[in-house]
CSV table of C-alpha atoms in Angstrom, one decimal:
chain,number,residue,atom,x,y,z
A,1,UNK,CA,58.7,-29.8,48.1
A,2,UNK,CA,55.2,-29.2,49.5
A,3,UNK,CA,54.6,-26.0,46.7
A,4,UNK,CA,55.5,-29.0,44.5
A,5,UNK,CA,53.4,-31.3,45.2
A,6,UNK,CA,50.5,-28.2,45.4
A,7,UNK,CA,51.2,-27.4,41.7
A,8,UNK,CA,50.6,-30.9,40.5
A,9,UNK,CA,47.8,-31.3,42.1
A,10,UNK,CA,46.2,-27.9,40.9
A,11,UNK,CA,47.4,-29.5,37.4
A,12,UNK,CA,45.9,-32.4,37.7
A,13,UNK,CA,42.9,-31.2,39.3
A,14,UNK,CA,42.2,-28.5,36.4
A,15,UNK,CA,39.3,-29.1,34.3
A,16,UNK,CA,39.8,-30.0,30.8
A,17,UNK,CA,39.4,-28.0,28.4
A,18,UNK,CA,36.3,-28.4,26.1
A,19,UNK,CA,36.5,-26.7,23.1
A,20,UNK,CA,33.2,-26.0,21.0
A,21,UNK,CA,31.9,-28.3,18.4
A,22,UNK,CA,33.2,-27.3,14.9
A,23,UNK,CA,30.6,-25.4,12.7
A,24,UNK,CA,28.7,-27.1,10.2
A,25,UNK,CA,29.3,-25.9,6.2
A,26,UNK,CA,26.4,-27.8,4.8
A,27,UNK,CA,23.9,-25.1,4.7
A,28,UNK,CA,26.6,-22.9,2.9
A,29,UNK,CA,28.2,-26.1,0.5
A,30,UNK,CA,24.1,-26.7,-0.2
A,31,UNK,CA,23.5,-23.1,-1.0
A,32,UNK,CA,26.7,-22.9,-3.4
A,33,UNK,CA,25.7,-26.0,-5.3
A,34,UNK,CA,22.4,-24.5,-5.9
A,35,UNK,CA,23.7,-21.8,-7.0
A,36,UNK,CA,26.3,-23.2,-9.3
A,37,UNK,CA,23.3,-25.4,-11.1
A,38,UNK,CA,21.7,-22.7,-11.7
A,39,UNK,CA,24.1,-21.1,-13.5
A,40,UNK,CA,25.4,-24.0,-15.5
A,41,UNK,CA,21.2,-24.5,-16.1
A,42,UNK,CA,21.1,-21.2,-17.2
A,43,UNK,CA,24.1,-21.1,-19.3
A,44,UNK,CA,23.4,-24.2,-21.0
A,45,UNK,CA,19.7,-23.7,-22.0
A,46,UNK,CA,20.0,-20.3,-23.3
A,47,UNK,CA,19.9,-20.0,-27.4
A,48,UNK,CA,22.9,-17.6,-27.4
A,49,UNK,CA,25.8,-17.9,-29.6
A,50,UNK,CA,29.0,-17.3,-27.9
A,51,UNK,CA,31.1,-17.1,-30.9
A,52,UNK,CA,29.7,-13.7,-31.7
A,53,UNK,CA,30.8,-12.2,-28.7
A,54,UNK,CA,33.9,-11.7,-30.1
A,55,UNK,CA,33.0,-9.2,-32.2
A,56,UNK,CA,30.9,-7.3,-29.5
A,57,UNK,CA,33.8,-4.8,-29.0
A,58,UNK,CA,33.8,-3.8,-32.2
A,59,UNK,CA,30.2,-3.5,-33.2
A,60,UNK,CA,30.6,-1.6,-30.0
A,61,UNK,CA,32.7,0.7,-31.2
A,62,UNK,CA,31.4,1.2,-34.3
A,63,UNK,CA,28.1,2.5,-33.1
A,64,UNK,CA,29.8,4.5,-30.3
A,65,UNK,CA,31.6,6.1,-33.7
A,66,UNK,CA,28.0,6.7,-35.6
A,67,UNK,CA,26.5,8.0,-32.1
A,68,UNK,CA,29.6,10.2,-30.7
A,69,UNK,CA,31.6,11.2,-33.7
A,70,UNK,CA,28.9,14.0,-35.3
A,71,UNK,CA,26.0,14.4,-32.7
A,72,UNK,CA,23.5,16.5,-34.1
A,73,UNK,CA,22.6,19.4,-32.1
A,74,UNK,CA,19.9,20.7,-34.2
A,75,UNK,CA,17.2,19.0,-31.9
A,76,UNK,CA,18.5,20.0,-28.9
A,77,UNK,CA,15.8,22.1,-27.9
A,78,UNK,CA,13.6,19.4,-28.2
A,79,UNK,CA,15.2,17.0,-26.7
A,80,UNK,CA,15.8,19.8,-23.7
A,81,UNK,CA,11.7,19.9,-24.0
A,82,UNK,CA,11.2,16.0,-24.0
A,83,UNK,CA,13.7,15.6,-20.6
A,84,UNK,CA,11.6,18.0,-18.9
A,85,UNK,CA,8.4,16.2,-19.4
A,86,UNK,CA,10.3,12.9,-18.3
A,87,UNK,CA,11.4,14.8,-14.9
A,88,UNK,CA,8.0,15.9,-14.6
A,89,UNK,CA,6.9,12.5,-14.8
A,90,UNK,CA,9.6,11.1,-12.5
A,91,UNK,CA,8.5,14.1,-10.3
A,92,UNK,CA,4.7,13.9,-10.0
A,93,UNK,CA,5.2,9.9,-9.8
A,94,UNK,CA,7.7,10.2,-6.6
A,95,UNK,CA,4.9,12.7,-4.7
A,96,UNK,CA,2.4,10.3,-5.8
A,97,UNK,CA,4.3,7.5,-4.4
A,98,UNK,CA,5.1,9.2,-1.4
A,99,UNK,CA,1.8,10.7,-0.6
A,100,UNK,CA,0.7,6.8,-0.7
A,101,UNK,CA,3.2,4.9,0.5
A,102,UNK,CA,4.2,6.8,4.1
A,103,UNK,CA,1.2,6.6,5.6
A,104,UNK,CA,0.8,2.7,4.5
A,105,UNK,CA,4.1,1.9,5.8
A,106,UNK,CA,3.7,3.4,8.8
A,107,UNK,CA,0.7,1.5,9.3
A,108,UNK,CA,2.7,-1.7,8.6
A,109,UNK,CA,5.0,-1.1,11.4
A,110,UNK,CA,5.0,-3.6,14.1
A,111,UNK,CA,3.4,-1.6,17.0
A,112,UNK,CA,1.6,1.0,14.7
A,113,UNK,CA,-1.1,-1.4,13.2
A,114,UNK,CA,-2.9,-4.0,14.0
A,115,UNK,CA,-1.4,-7.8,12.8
A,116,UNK,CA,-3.9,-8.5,10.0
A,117,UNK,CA,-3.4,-5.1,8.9
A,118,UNK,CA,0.7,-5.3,8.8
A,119,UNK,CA,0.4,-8.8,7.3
A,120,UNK,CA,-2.2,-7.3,4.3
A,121,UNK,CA,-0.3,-4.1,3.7
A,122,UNK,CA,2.9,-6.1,3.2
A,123,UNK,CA,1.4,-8.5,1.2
A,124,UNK,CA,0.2,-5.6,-1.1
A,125,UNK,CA,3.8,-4.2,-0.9
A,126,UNK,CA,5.7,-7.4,-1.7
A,127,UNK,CA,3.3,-8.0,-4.9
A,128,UNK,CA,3.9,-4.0,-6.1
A,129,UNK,CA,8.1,-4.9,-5.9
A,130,UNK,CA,7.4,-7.8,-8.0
A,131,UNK,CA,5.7,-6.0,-11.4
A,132,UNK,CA,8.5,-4.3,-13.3
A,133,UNK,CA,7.3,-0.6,-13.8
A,134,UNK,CA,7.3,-1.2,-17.4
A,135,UNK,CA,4.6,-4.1,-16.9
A,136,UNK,CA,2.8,-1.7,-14.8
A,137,UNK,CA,3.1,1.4,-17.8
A,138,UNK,CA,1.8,-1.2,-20.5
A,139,UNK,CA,-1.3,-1.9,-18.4
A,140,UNK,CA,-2.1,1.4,-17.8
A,141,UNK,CA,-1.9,1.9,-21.7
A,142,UNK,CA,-5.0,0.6,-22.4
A,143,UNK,CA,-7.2,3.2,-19.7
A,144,UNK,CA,-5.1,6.1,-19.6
A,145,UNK,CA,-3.7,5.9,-23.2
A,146,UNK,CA,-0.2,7.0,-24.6
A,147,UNK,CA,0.3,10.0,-22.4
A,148,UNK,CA,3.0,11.5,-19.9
A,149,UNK,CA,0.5,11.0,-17.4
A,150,UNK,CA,0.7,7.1,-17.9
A,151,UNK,CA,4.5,7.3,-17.0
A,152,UNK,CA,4.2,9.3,-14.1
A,153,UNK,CA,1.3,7.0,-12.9
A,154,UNK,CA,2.9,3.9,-13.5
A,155,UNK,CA,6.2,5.2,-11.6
A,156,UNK,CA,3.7,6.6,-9.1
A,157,UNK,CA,2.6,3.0,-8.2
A,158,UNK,CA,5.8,0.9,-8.8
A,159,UNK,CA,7.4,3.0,-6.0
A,160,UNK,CA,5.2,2.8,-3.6
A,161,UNK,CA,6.0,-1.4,-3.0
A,162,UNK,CA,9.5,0.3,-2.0
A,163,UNK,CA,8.5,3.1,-0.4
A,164,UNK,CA,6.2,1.2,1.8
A,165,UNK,CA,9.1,-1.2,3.0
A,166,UNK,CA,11.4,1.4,3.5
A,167,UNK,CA,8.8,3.8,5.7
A,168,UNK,CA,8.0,0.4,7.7
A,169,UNK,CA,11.6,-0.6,8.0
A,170,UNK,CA,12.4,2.8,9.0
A,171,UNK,CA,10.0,3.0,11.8
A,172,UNK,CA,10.7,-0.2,13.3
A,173,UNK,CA,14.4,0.5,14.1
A,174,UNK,CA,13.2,3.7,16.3
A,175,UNK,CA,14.2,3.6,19.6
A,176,UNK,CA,11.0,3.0,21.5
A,177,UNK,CA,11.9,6.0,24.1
A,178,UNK,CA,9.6,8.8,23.2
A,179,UNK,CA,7.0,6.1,21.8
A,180,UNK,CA,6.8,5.2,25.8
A,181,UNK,CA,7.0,8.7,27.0
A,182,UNK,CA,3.8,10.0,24.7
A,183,UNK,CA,2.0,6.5,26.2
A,184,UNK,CA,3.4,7.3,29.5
A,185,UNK,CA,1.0,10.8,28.9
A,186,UNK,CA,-1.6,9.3,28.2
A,187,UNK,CA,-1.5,9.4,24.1
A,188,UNK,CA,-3.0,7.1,21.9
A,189,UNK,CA,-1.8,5.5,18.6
A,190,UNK,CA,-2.4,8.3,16.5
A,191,UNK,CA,-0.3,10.7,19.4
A,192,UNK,CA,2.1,8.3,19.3
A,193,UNK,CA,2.7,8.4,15.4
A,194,UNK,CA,2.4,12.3,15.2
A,195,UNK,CA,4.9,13.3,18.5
A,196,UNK,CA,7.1,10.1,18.8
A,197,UNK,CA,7.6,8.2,15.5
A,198,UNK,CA,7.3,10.8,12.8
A,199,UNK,CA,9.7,13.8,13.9
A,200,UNK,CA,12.1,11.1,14.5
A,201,UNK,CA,11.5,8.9,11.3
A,202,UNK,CA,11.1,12.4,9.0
A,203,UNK,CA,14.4,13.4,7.5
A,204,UNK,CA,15.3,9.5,6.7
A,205,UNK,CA,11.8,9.4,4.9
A,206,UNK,CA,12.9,12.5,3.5
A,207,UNK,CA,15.7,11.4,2.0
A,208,UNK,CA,14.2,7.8,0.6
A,209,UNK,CA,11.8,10.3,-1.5
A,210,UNK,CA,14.8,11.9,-2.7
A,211,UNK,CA,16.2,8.4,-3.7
A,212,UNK,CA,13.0,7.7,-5.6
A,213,UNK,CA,12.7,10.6,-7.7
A,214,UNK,CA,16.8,9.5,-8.9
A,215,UNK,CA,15.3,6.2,-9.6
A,216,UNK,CA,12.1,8.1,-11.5
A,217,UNK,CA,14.3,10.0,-13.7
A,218,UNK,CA,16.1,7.1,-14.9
A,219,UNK,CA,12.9,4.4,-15.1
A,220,UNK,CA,11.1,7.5,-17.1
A,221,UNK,CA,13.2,7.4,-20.1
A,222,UNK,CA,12.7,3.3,-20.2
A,223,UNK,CA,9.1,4.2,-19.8
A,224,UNK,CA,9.2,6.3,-22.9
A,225,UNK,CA,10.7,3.4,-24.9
A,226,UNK,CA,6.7,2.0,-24.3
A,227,UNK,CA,5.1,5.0,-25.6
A,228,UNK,CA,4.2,6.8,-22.1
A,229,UNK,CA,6.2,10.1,-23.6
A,230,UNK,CA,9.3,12.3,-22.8
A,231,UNK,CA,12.5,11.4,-23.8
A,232,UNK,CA,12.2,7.7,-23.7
A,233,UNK,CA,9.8,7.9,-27.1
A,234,UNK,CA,12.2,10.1,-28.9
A,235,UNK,CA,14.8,8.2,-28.4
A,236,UNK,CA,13.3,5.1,-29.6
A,237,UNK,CA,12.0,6.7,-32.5
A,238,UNK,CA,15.2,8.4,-34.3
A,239,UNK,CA,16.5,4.6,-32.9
A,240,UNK,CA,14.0,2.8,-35.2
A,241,UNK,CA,14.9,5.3,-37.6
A,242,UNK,CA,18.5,4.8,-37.5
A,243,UNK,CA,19.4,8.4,-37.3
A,244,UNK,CA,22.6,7.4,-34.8
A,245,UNK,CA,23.7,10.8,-34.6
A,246,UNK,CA,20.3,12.0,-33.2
A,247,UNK,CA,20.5,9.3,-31.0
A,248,UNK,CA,23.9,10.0,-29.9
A,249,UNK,CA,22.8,13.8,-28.7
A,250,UNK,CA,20.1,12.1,-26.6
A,251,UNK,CA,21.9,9.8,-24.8
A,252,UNK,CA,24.6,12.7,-23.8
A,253,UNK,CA,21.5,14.7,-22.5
A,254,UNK,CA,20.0,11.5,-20.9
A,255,UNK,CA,23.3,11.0,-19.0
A,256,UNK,CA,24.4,14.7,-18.0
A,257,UNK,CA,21.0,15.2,-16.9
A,258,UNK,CA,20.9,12.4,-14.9
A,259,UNK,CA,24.3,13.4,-13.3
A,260,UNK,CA,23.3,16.5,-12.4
A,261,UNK,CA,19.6,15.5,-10.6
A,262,UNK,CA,22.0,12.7,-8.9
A,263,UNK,CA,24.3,15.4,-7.7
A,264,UNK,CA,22.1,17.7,-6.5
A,265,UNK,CA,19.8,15.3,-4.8
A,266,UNK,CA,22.8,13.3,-3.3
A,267,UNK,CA,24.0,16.6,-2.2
A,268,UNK,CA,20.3,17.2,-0.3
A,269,UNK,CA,20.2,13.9,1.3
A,270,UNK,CA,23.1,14.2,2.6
A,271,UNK,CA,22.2,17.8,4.0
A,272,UNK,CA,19.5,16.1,5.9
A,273,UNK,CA,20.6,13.4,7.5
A,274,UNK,CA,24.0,14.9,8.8
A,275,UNK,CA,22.7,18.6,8.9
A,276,UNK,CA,24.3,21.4,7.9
């Protein structure tokens, strides 16, 4: 009777349960009409005629046909000539980005430089991201003029916007362990950055350059479309031209080309950041 008359009271004694206030949606049901407007804004403003995108497959495939059927191999050396120059431009345009952007974003690292000098080089970073490379190509046009150079210039400096936030980024999420040891020495900033921060921040830097020259090989045939050379400007010539077969054979060496660089460079990224 008595362990009874305990249980009850222990019952009714018990505090109540309180459970936690239901989450709020409105930020997500605001975000999801915005979105949803925009879309129907979009959709309904552009000058686009639906009804022809029926016959999208087949124009489709009748190019595919002109392009595929017959290439013409007979300027294949040429066009073997033309991708080199666009992975040279892709190439010299990732070192150039590189060479600039590391030692940038390193400096815009919270804990590397100083505030106003984070806030200005990010700044300078977030305006680079915004200018499409080929914006970037056709003002170079007018000082450097229609050359490779151009390409690999303009690619140079589009990537470094990237590069930057990516070094930055990357240095941030270091653990702060060896940073404190080389302080604990009695190092400065610029021990700090050269024993602490950069052996352990090299091979993903390493393999962010390799992820920019990808993105170079395929942005330097787009660049070629605006006259800055390589295979980009051949292929919009025999385009304007209409010589589909041509244009066929460069788009296969565009895309096994492409393939291969992606394979090999995938295959050296992942060699550095997981070892042998």
């Amino acid at each position: 009777m008595s362990d009874t008359l305990e249980n009850r009271t222990r019952t009714t004694t018990s505090p109540a349960v309180v459970l936690p206030p239901r989450p709020s949606r409105l930020a997500q049901t605001v975000a999801t009409a915005v979105v949803g407007l925009v879309l129907l804004v979009s959709v309904t403003t552009l000058d686009v005629e639906w009804a022809e995108l029926r016959g999208l497959p087949a124009a489709v495939g009748e190019y595919g046909v002109l392009m595929f059927a017959d290439p013409d191999w007979s300027r294949l050396p040429r066009a073997l000539f033309e991708m080199w120059r666009s992975i040279s431009m892709a190439w010299l345009g990732a070192l150039l980005c590189v060479v600039v952007s590391i030692p940038l974003g390193m400096l815009a690292a919270d804990g590397v430089g100083p505030a106003w000098l984070r806030l200005a080089l990010r700044g300078v970073f977030a305006v680079i991201r915004a200018v499409p490379e080929v914006i970037i190509a056709l003002v170079l046009l007018t000082v450097t003029g229609l050359t490779p150079f151009t390409g690999a210039l303009a690619l140079g400096i589009a990537g470094i916007g990237t590069q930057g936030k990516w070094t930055y980024e990357t240095i941030e999420t270091l653990r702060d362990g060896a940073a404190d040891a080389v302080r604990a020495a009695g190092g400065g900033r610029t021990a700090v950055i050269r024993w602490a921060l950069w052996p352990a921040a090299l091979p993903a830097l390493l393999s962010f350059a390799l992820y920019r020259f990808e993105i170079n090989i395929r942005m330097s045939a787009v660049l070629g479309i605006v006259g800055a050379g390589g295979i980009g400007s051949m292929l919009a010539n025999y385009t304007n031209y209409r010589a589909w077969d041509t244009v066929g054979m460069l788009l296969i060496v565009v895309v096994v080309t492409t393939m291969v660089v992606d394979a090999v460079s995938g295959a050296l990224r992942r060699r550095i950041m997981e070892g042998p």
